[in-house]
Amino acid sequence: MKQAGTLFLLFSLAFLSCKDSKNQNYLPTSVGAINSMVVVIDNELWKGSVGDSIRSHFAAPVVGMPMDEPLFTIDQIAPKFFTGSIRNTRSILYVAEDSLNLAHIKKDMYASPQRVGVIKGTTKTEVIENINAKANDIITSFKNMEIEAAQKRFDRSLNKETELQDKFGIQLKIPSIYKVGKQEDNFVWIDREIQKGTANIIVYEMPANSFDNDSTLVKDIVAMRDSVGAKYIPGPDVTGKITHMRTEPAFAPYIYPVEIAGLKGVEVRGLWDIKNYPMAGPFLTYILNDKANNRKLVLEGFVFAPATQKRNDLFELEAILKTLQLGKTAK
C-alpha cells in the first residue's frame, strides 16, 4: 500500500508538471507596437492626480531628442474592458485603488513575452507613492523586454557583411536592410534608409588611456565625436564653408554608466548637427573599456530624419548595439 501511495504521488506530481508546462507552451505571443503600453485604470483615477503621476513617469520625454517624444505611447483602458486579446499586450500597467497596498512586476501572465506592472494602494496617496517608488523598475523591465523582442526580430534576416569582424574583432546582429556604406582603417559606417532620412551605425576605436580624467569627461567625449565627424562624416557642399558632423554645441550630452558584453563604459545621448549647415538629429554612443584588446571601443547610432519622430529608429539602433559580441582579437 505504501508503494502504491508513493507511485500515485509521483504520478500526480508528473501530471501537474506536464499541465504547467503545457500552460506555458500555450501562452499566445504578445502583441503591441514598439515602445507602447496599456494602462488599465479606472477612468476617474486616470483623469486625476494618479493619472498625472503615471504620465509624468511613463510618458516623460526621451532624453537627447530634438523634439519631445514620450518614453512610451500609452493607451488607457478601464478594468471592465480589460478582456480578450487586449490582455496579450506586451507591456501592461495595472493601477487600482484597492484594499491592498503593493507594487510589483509579473512576467508572462497572459502572453509571452510580457511584463505586467501592478500598483495598488488603499488611498490615492498610497497609489501615487507606489507609482513613484516602482516606476523606474517597471520602465526598465518594459524597456529590457522591448530590446530583447527587437533583437529576436533581427534574427529573421541578418546582415552577413564581415567588416566589423575583420577590423575590430566584433559582431553585431544587424538586420540585412543595413549596408556598409563607408570604411576606413579605423572606421566603419553602416546605414539604412528610413522615412525621410537614414538610420546610421558607426564603429571605431580609441586608445586605451582615453577619457581617464573624470573632470574633463564630457569635454573629451565631445572633442572625440567632433574630430571623428570632421574626419569621416562630411556635410553638404557649401561655398566657402567647412561642413561636418559635430556634437550640437548648445546642448551638453547626457552620460550614464553602462555594461555591454561584459565591457564597462558609458552611454552618451545627445544631439548632433552639421557645422555651418542646418541638419541635426539624436545620437546614442557607447564607449566601452576593452582591456583585452587595449582600446576603448566606440559604438554609435544616429538618426537623420527631418520633421519626423525618431524615438523608435534610435531605439532600434540601441537594440542593435546591445547585441555586441567580442570575437577574435582585433587587428
Short mmCIF file of C-alpha atoms in Angstrom, two decimals:
data_model
loop_
_atom_site.label_atom_id
_atom_site.label_comp_id
_atom_site.label_asym_id
_atom_site.label_seq_id
_atom_site.Cartn_x
_atom_site.Cartn_y
_atom_site.Cartn_z
CA MET A 1 0.00 0.00 0.00
CA LYS A 2 2.86 2.33 0.87
CA GLN A 3 4.47 1.65 -2.54
CA ALA A 4 1.15 2.27 -4.30
CA GLY A 5 0.70 5.55 -2.47
CA THR A 6 4.21 6.63 -3.46
CA LEU A 7 3.55 5.79 -7.10
CA PHE A 8 0.27 7.74 -7.02
CA LEU A 9 2.06 10.78 -5.58
CA LEU A 10 4.79 10.63 -8.23
CA PHE A 11 2.18 10.28 -10.98
CA SER A 12 0.24 13.24 -9.63
CA LEU A 13 3.35 15.42 -9.50
CA ALA A 14 4.31 14.42 -13.04
CA PHE A 15 0.78 15.20 -14.27
CA LEU A 16 0.79 18.63 -12.64
CA SER A 17 4.24 19.34 -14.05
CA CYS A 18 3.09 18.43 -17.56
CA LYS A 19 -0.03 20.55 -17.12
CA ASP A 20 2.02 23.59 -16.03
CA SER A 21 4.40 23.03 -18.94
CA LYS A 22 1.51 22.89 -21.39
CA ASN A 23 0.01 26.09 -19.98
CA GLN A 24 3.34 27.83 -20.52
CA ASN A 25 3.67 26.43 -24.02
CA TYR A 26 0.18 27.56 -24.99
CA LEU A 27 0.63 31.19 -23.96
CA PRO A 28 -0.11 33.27 -27.04
CA THR A 29 2.56 35.53 -28.50
CA SER A 30 2.30 39.02 -27.07
CA VAL A 31 1.36 41.94 -29.30
CA GLY A 32 1.94 45.66 -29.34
CA ALA A 33 3.80 48.36 -31.23
CA ILE A 34 7.37 49.19 -30.22
CA ASN A 35 7.51 51.29 -27.04
CA SER A 36 3.75 51.18 -26.49
CA MET A 37 1.89 50.14 -23.35
CA VAL A 38 -1.63 49.71 -21.99
CA VAL A 39 -2.59 51.29 -18.67
CA VAL A 40 -5.51 49.52 -17.01
CA ILE A 41 -7.05 52.03 -14.63
CA ASP A 42 -10.41 53.46 -13.66
CA ASN A 43 -11.31 56.45 -15.84
CA GLU A 44 -11.66 58.84 -12.88
CA LEU A 45 -8.25 57.88 -11.49
CA TRP A 46 -6.71 58.36 -14.94
CA LYS A 47 -8.11 61.88 -15.23
CA GLY A 48 -6.82 62.97 -11.84
CA SER A 49 -3.60 63.09 -9.83
CA VAL A 50 -2.97 59.33 -10.16
CA GLY A 51 -3.04 59.60 -13.94
CA ASP A 52 -0.79 62.64 -13.78
CA SER A 53 1.75 60.64 -11.78
CA ILE A 54 1.67 57.78 -14.32
CA ARG A 55 2.14 60.17 -17.24
CA SER A 56 5.00 62.00 -15.50
CA HIS A 57 6.98 58.76 -15.46
CA PHE A 58 5.88 56.64 -18.41
CA ALA A 59 5.26 59.49 -20.87
CA ALA A 60 8.30 61.53 -19.82
CA PRO A 61 10.29 62.90 -22.76
CA VAL A 62 13.08 60.67 -24.10
CA VAL A 63 16.38 62.38 -23.28
CA GLY A 64 18.61 63.65 -26.05
CA MET A 65 15.91 64.15 -28.68
CA PRO A 66 15.45 67.25 -30.86
CA MET A 67 11.73 67.39 -30.05
CA ASP A 68 9.73 65.90 -27.20
CA GLU A 69 8.76 62.26 -27.69
CA PRO A 70 7.41 60.13 -24.81
CA LEU A 71 9.15 57.05 -23.41
CA PHE A 72 6.00 55.05 -24.19
CA THR A 73 2.92 55.60 -26.29
CA ILE A 74 0.10 54.97 -23.81
CA ASP A 75 -3.40 53.58 -24.33
CA GLN A 76 -5.66 53.73 -21.27
CA ILE A 77 -8.47 51.27 -20.67
CA ALA A 78 -10.94 50.79 -17.81
CA PRO A 79 -10.62 47.48 -15.91
CA LYS A 80 -14.02 46.18 -17.09
CA PHE A 81 -12.79 46.31 -20.70
CA PHE A 82 -9.52 44.53 -19.95
CA THR A 83 -10.54 41.27 -21.61
CA GLY A 84 -9.81 39.16 -24.67
CA SER A 85 -6.89 40.00 -26.93
CA ILE A 86 -6.06 43.24 -25.14
CA ARG A 87 -4.60 41.07 -22.36
CA ASN A 88 -1.96 39.88 -24.81
CA THR A 89 -0.37 43.34 -24.95
CA ARG A 90 3.37 43.11 -24.34
CA SER A 91 3.63 45.91 -21.72
CA ILE A 92 0.78 46.42 -19.24
CA LEU A 93 0.46 48.66 -16.20
CA TYR A 94 -2.45 47.79 -13.87
CA VAL A 95 -3.26 50.52 -11.33
CA ALA A 96 -6.09 50.44 -8.80
CA GLU A 97 -7.32 51.88 -5.51
CA ASP A 98 -7.82 48.68 -3.55
CA SER A 99 -7.76 47.02 -0.13
CA LEU A 100 -4.11 46.12 -0.75
CA ASN A 101 -1.00 48.31 -0.73
CA LEU A 102 1.59 46.85 -3.12
CA ALA A 103 3.71 47.33 -6.23
CA HIS A 104 5.35 44.55 -8.21
CA ILE A 105 6.09 43.22 -11.69
CA LYS A 106 4.65 39.98 -13.08
CA LYS A 107 6.06 38.05 -16.03
CA ASP A 108 4.10 36.39 -18.87
CA MET A 109 0.67 36.46 -17.19
CA TYR A 110 -1.43 36.27 -20.35
CA ALA A 111 1.10 36.10 -23.20
CA SER A 112 4.83 35.81 -23.85
CA PRO A 113 6.98 37.82 -23.74
CA GLN A 114 5.03 40.10 -21.41
CA ARG A 115 5.54 42.26 -18.34
CA VAL A 116 2.69 43.46 -16.14
CA GLY A 117 3.36 46.18 -13.59
CA VAL A 118 0.80 46.01 -10.78
CA ILE A 119 0.35 49.00 -8.48
CA LYS A 120 -2.31 49.23 -5.79
CA GLY A 121 -3.00 51.33 -2.71
CA THR A 122 -5.76 51.81 -0.16
CA THR A 123 -5.84 55.54 -0.95
CA LYS A 124 -4.91 57.70 -3.90
CA THR A 125 -1.91 58.93 -1.93
CA GLU A 126 -0.65 55.38 -1.44
CA VAL A 127 -1.18 54.60 -5.12
CA ILE A 128 0.87 57.64 -6.12
CA GLU A 129 3.59 56.77 -3.60
CA ASN A 130 3.82 53.27 -5.06
CA ILE A 131 3.93 54.63 -8.62
CA ASN A 132 6.80 56.94 -7.69
CA ALA A 133 8.65 54.15 -5.90
CA LYS A 134 8.27 51.46 -8.57
CA ALA A 135 8.03 53.35 -11.87
CA ASN A 136 11.74 53.22 -12.70
CA ASP A 137 11.90 49.46 -12.13
CA ILE A 138 8.83 48.90 -14.30
CA ILE A 139 10.18 51.15 -17.06
CA THR A 140 13.49 49.26 -17.02
CA SER A 141 11.64 45.93 -17.17
CA PHE A 142 9.47 47.10 -20.09
CA LYS A 143 12.46 48.50 -21.96
CA ASN A 144 14.64 45.41 -21.48
CA MET A 145 11.82 43.24 -22.79
CA GLU A 146 11.37 45.54 -25.80
CA ILE A 147 15.10 45.34 -26.53
CA GLU A 148 15.05 41.53 -26.40
CA ALA A 149 11.93 41.34 -28.58
CA ALA A 150 13.55 43.61 -31.18
CA GLN A 151 16.76 41.56 -31.16
CA LYS A 152 14.79 38.36 -31.81
CA ARG A 153 13.20 40.01 -34.83
CA PHE A 154 16.66 40.81 -36.19
CA ASP A 155 17.41 37.06 -36.41
CA ARG A 156 14.92 36.67 -39.26
CA SER A 157 17.33 38.28 -41.71
CA LEU A 158 20.82 39.36 -40.69
CA ASN A 159 23.48 41.37 -42.47
CA LYS A 160 26.31 39.00 -43.47
CA GLU A 161 28.99 41.60 -44.18
CA THR A 162 32.23 40.98 -42.24
CA GLU A 163 33.82 44.41 -41.95
CA LEU A 164 33.19 44.72 -38.19
CA GLN A 165 34.71 41.29 -37.54
CA ASP A 166 37.66 41.94 -39.84
CA LYS A 167 38.55 45.39 -38.50
CA PHE A 168 37.53 45.28 -34.84
CA GLY A 169 37.03 41.63 -33.96
CA ILE A 170 33.38 42.17 -33.01
CA GLN A 171 29.97 41.08 -34.20
CA LEU A 172 26.62 42.89 -34.09
CA LYS A 173 23.25 41.44 -35.03
CA ILE A 174 22.31 43.92 -37.74
CA PRO A 175 19.21 43.49 -39.94
CA SER A 176 20.04 42.80 -43.57
CA ILE A 177 18.42 46.07 -44.66
CA TYR A 178 21.50 47.85 -43.26
CA LYS A 179 24.55 48.02 -45.54
CA VAL A 180 28.17 49.10 -45.11
CA GLY A 181 28.44 52.48 -46.78
CA LYS A 182 31.94 53.60 -45.82
CA GLN A 183 35.03 52.07 -44.24
CA GLU A 184 38.49 53.31 -43.36
CA ASP A 185 41.36 51.84 -41.33
CA ASN A 186 39.67 52.67 -38.02
CA PHE A 187 36.11 53.45 -39.05
CA VAL A 188 33.05 51.61 -40.38
CA TRP A 189 29.76 53.31 -41.28
CA ILE A 190 26.63 51.18 -41.77
CA ASP A 191 23.23 52.66 -42.61
CA ARG A 192 19.75 52.13 -43.98
CA GLU A 193 17.02 54.31 -45.39
CA ILE A 194 14.10 55.24 -43.14
CA GLN A 195 11.18 57.59 -43.66
CA LYS A 196 12.65 60.89 -44.89
CA GLY A 197 16.18 60.00 -43.88
CA THR A 198 18.64 57.40 -42.61
CA ALA A 199 19.45 55.35 -39.53
CA ASN A 200 23.20 55.01 -39.05
CA ILE A 201 25.75 52.94 -37.12
CA ILE A 202 29.42 53.86 -36.84
CA VAL A 203 32.17 51.90 -35.10
CA TYR A 204 35.73 52.95 -34.29
CA GLU A 205 38.27 52.61 -31.51
CA MET A 206 40.28 54.95 -29.32
CA PRO A 207 43.48 54.47 -27.30
CA ALA A 208 43.02 52.59 -24.03
CA ASN A 209 44.05 55.61 -21.95
CA SER A 210 41.39 57.90 -23.44
CA PHE A 211 38.91 59.53 -21.03
CA ASP A 212 40.95 58.81 -17.90
CA ASN A 213 40.20 62.22 -16.39
CA ASP A 214 36.69 62.26 -14.91
CA SER A 215 36.71 66.03 -14.52
CA THR A 216 37.02 66.53 -18.29
CA LEU A 217 34.96 63.50 -19.41
CA VAL A 218 32.16 65.41 -21.15
CA LYS A 219 34.59 67.78 -22.86
CA ASP A 220 36.79 64.88 -24.01
CA ILE A 221 33.82 62.91 -25.39
CA VAL A 222 32.60 65.93 -27.36
CA ALA A 223 36.12 66.51 -28.70
CA MET A 224 36.35 62.85 -29.79
CA ARG A 225 32.99 62.92 -31.58
CA ASP A 226 33.77 66.22 -33.28
CA SER A 227 37.17 65.04 -34.51
CA VAL A 228 35.70 61.80 -35.90
CA GLY A 229 32.91 63.78 -37.56
CA ALA A 230 35.40 66.18 -39.14
CA LYS A 231 37.48 63.29 -40.48
CA TYR A 232 34.84 60.83 -41.65
CA ILE A 233 31.36 62.43 -41.80
CA PRO A 234 31.31 65.47 -44.09
CA GLY A 235 28.24 67.63 -44.58
CA PRO A 236 26.81 69.03 -47.83
CA ASP A 237 29.00 71.24 -50.00
CA VAL A 238 28.62 74.91 -49.08
CA THR A 239 30.72 77.50 -50.88
CA GLY A 240 33.33 78.97 -48.57
CA LYS A 241 32.23 76.82 -45.62
CA ILE A 242 33.59 73.71 -43.89
CA THR A 243 30.77 71.31 -43.04
CA HIS A 244 30.90 68.13 -40.98
CA MET A 245 29.09 66.33 -38.19
CA ARG A 246 29.72 67.51 -34.64
CA THR A 247 28.08 67.42 -31.22
CA GLU A 248 25.45 70.16 -31.02
CA PRO A 249 27.39 72.87 -29.11
CA ALA A 250 24.32 74.36 -27.40
CA PHE A 251 23.39 71.15 -25.54
CA ALA A 252 25.63 69.09 -23.26
CA PRO A 253 25.14 65.33 -23.79
CA TYR A 254 23.71 63.04 -21.11
CA ILE A 255 26.10 60.40 -19.75
CA TYR A 256 25.24 57.17 -17.89
CA PRO A 257 27.24 54.11 -16.77
CA VAL A 258 26.69 51.00 -18.89
CA GLU A 259 27.92 47.45 -19.37
CA ILE A 260 27.61 45.58 -22.67
CA ALA A 261 29.07 42.14 -23.46
CA GLY A 262 30.97 42.26 -20.17
CA LEU A 263 32.62 45.58 -21.03
CA LYS A 264 32.04 48.52 -18.71
CA GLY A 265 31.81 52.03 -20.04
CA VAL A 266 29.46 54.95 -20.60
CA GLU A 267 26.32 55.58 -22.59
CA VAL A 268 26.13 59.03 -24.15
CA ARG A 269 22.91 60.56 -25.50
CA GLY A 270 22.56 63.91 -27.16
CA LEU A 271 22.14 65.87 -30.35
CA TRP A 272 24.40 66.06 -33.38
CA ASP A 273 24.36 68.77 -36.02
CA ILE A 274 26.29 69.73 -39.15
CA LYS A 275 28.67 72.62 -38.71
CA ASN A 276 27.66 75.53 -40.98
CA TYR A 277 24.56 73.70 -42.27
CA PRO A 278 21.00 73.27 -40.86
CA MET A 279 20.95 69.49 -40.24
CA ALA A 280 20.59 67.80 -36.86
CA GLY A 281 19.29 64.75 -35.01
CA PRO A 282 19.75 62.47 -31.98
CA PHE A 283 22.70 60.17 -31.30
CA LEU A 284 23.49 57.33 -28.91
CA THR A 285 27.13 56.42 -28.21
CA TYR A 286 28.65 53.61 -26.19
CA ILE A 287 32.30 53.99 -25.15
CA LEU A 288 33.46 50.64 -23.76
CA ASN A 289 36.66 49.77 -21.93
CA ASP A 290 38.03 46.76 -23.83
CA LYS A 291 41.08 45.88 -21.73
CA ALA A 292 41.72 42.59 -23.52
CA ASN A 293 42.32 44.47 -26.77
CA ASN A 294 43.97 47.53 -25.14
CA ARG A 295 41.44 50.00 -26.51
CA LYS A 296 38.27 51.96 -25.97
CA LEU A 297 35.66 50.54 -28.35
CA VAL A 298 33.15 53.12 -29.61
CA LEU A 299 29.74 52.13 -30.99
CA GLU A 300 27.37 54.85 -32.11
CA GLY A 301 23.93 55.12 -33.63
CA PHE A 302 22.48 58.33 -35.02
CA VAL A 303 19.32 59.23 -36.89
CA PHE A 304 18.70 61.78 -39.63
CA ALA A 305 15.01 62.25 -40.37
CA PRO A 306 13.85 65.88 -40.53
CA ALA A 307 10.39 66.72 -39.16
CA THR A 308 9.59 63.13 -38.18
CA GLN A 309 9.54 61.22 -34.90
CA LYS A 310 12.81 59.43 -34.23
CA ARG A 311 12.27 57.55 -30.96
CA ASN A 312 11.70 54.13 -32.47
CA ASP A 313 14.51 54.46 -35.01
CA LEU A 314 17.01 55.35 -32.27
CA PHE A 315 15.59 52.51 -30.16
CA GLU A 316 16.30 50.05 -32.98
CA LEU A 317 19.89 51.28 -33.11
CA GLU A 318 20.19 50.80 -29.34
CA ALA A 319 18.91 47.23 -29.67
CA ILE A 320 21.47 46.53 -32.41
CA LEU A 321 24.42 47.97 -30.48
CA LYS A 322 23.48 45.93 -27.42
CA THR A 323 23.91 42.68 -29.40
CA LEU A 324 27.69 43.23 -29.26
CA GLN A 325 29.78 40.06 -29.19
CA LEU A 326 33.56 40.01 -28.98
CA GLY A 327 35.24 37.66 -31.43
CA LYS A 328 38.84 37.24 -32.28
CA THR A 329 41.44 39.79 -31.16
CA ALA A 330 41.05 42.94 -33.19
CA LYS A 331 43.66 43.68 -35.83
#
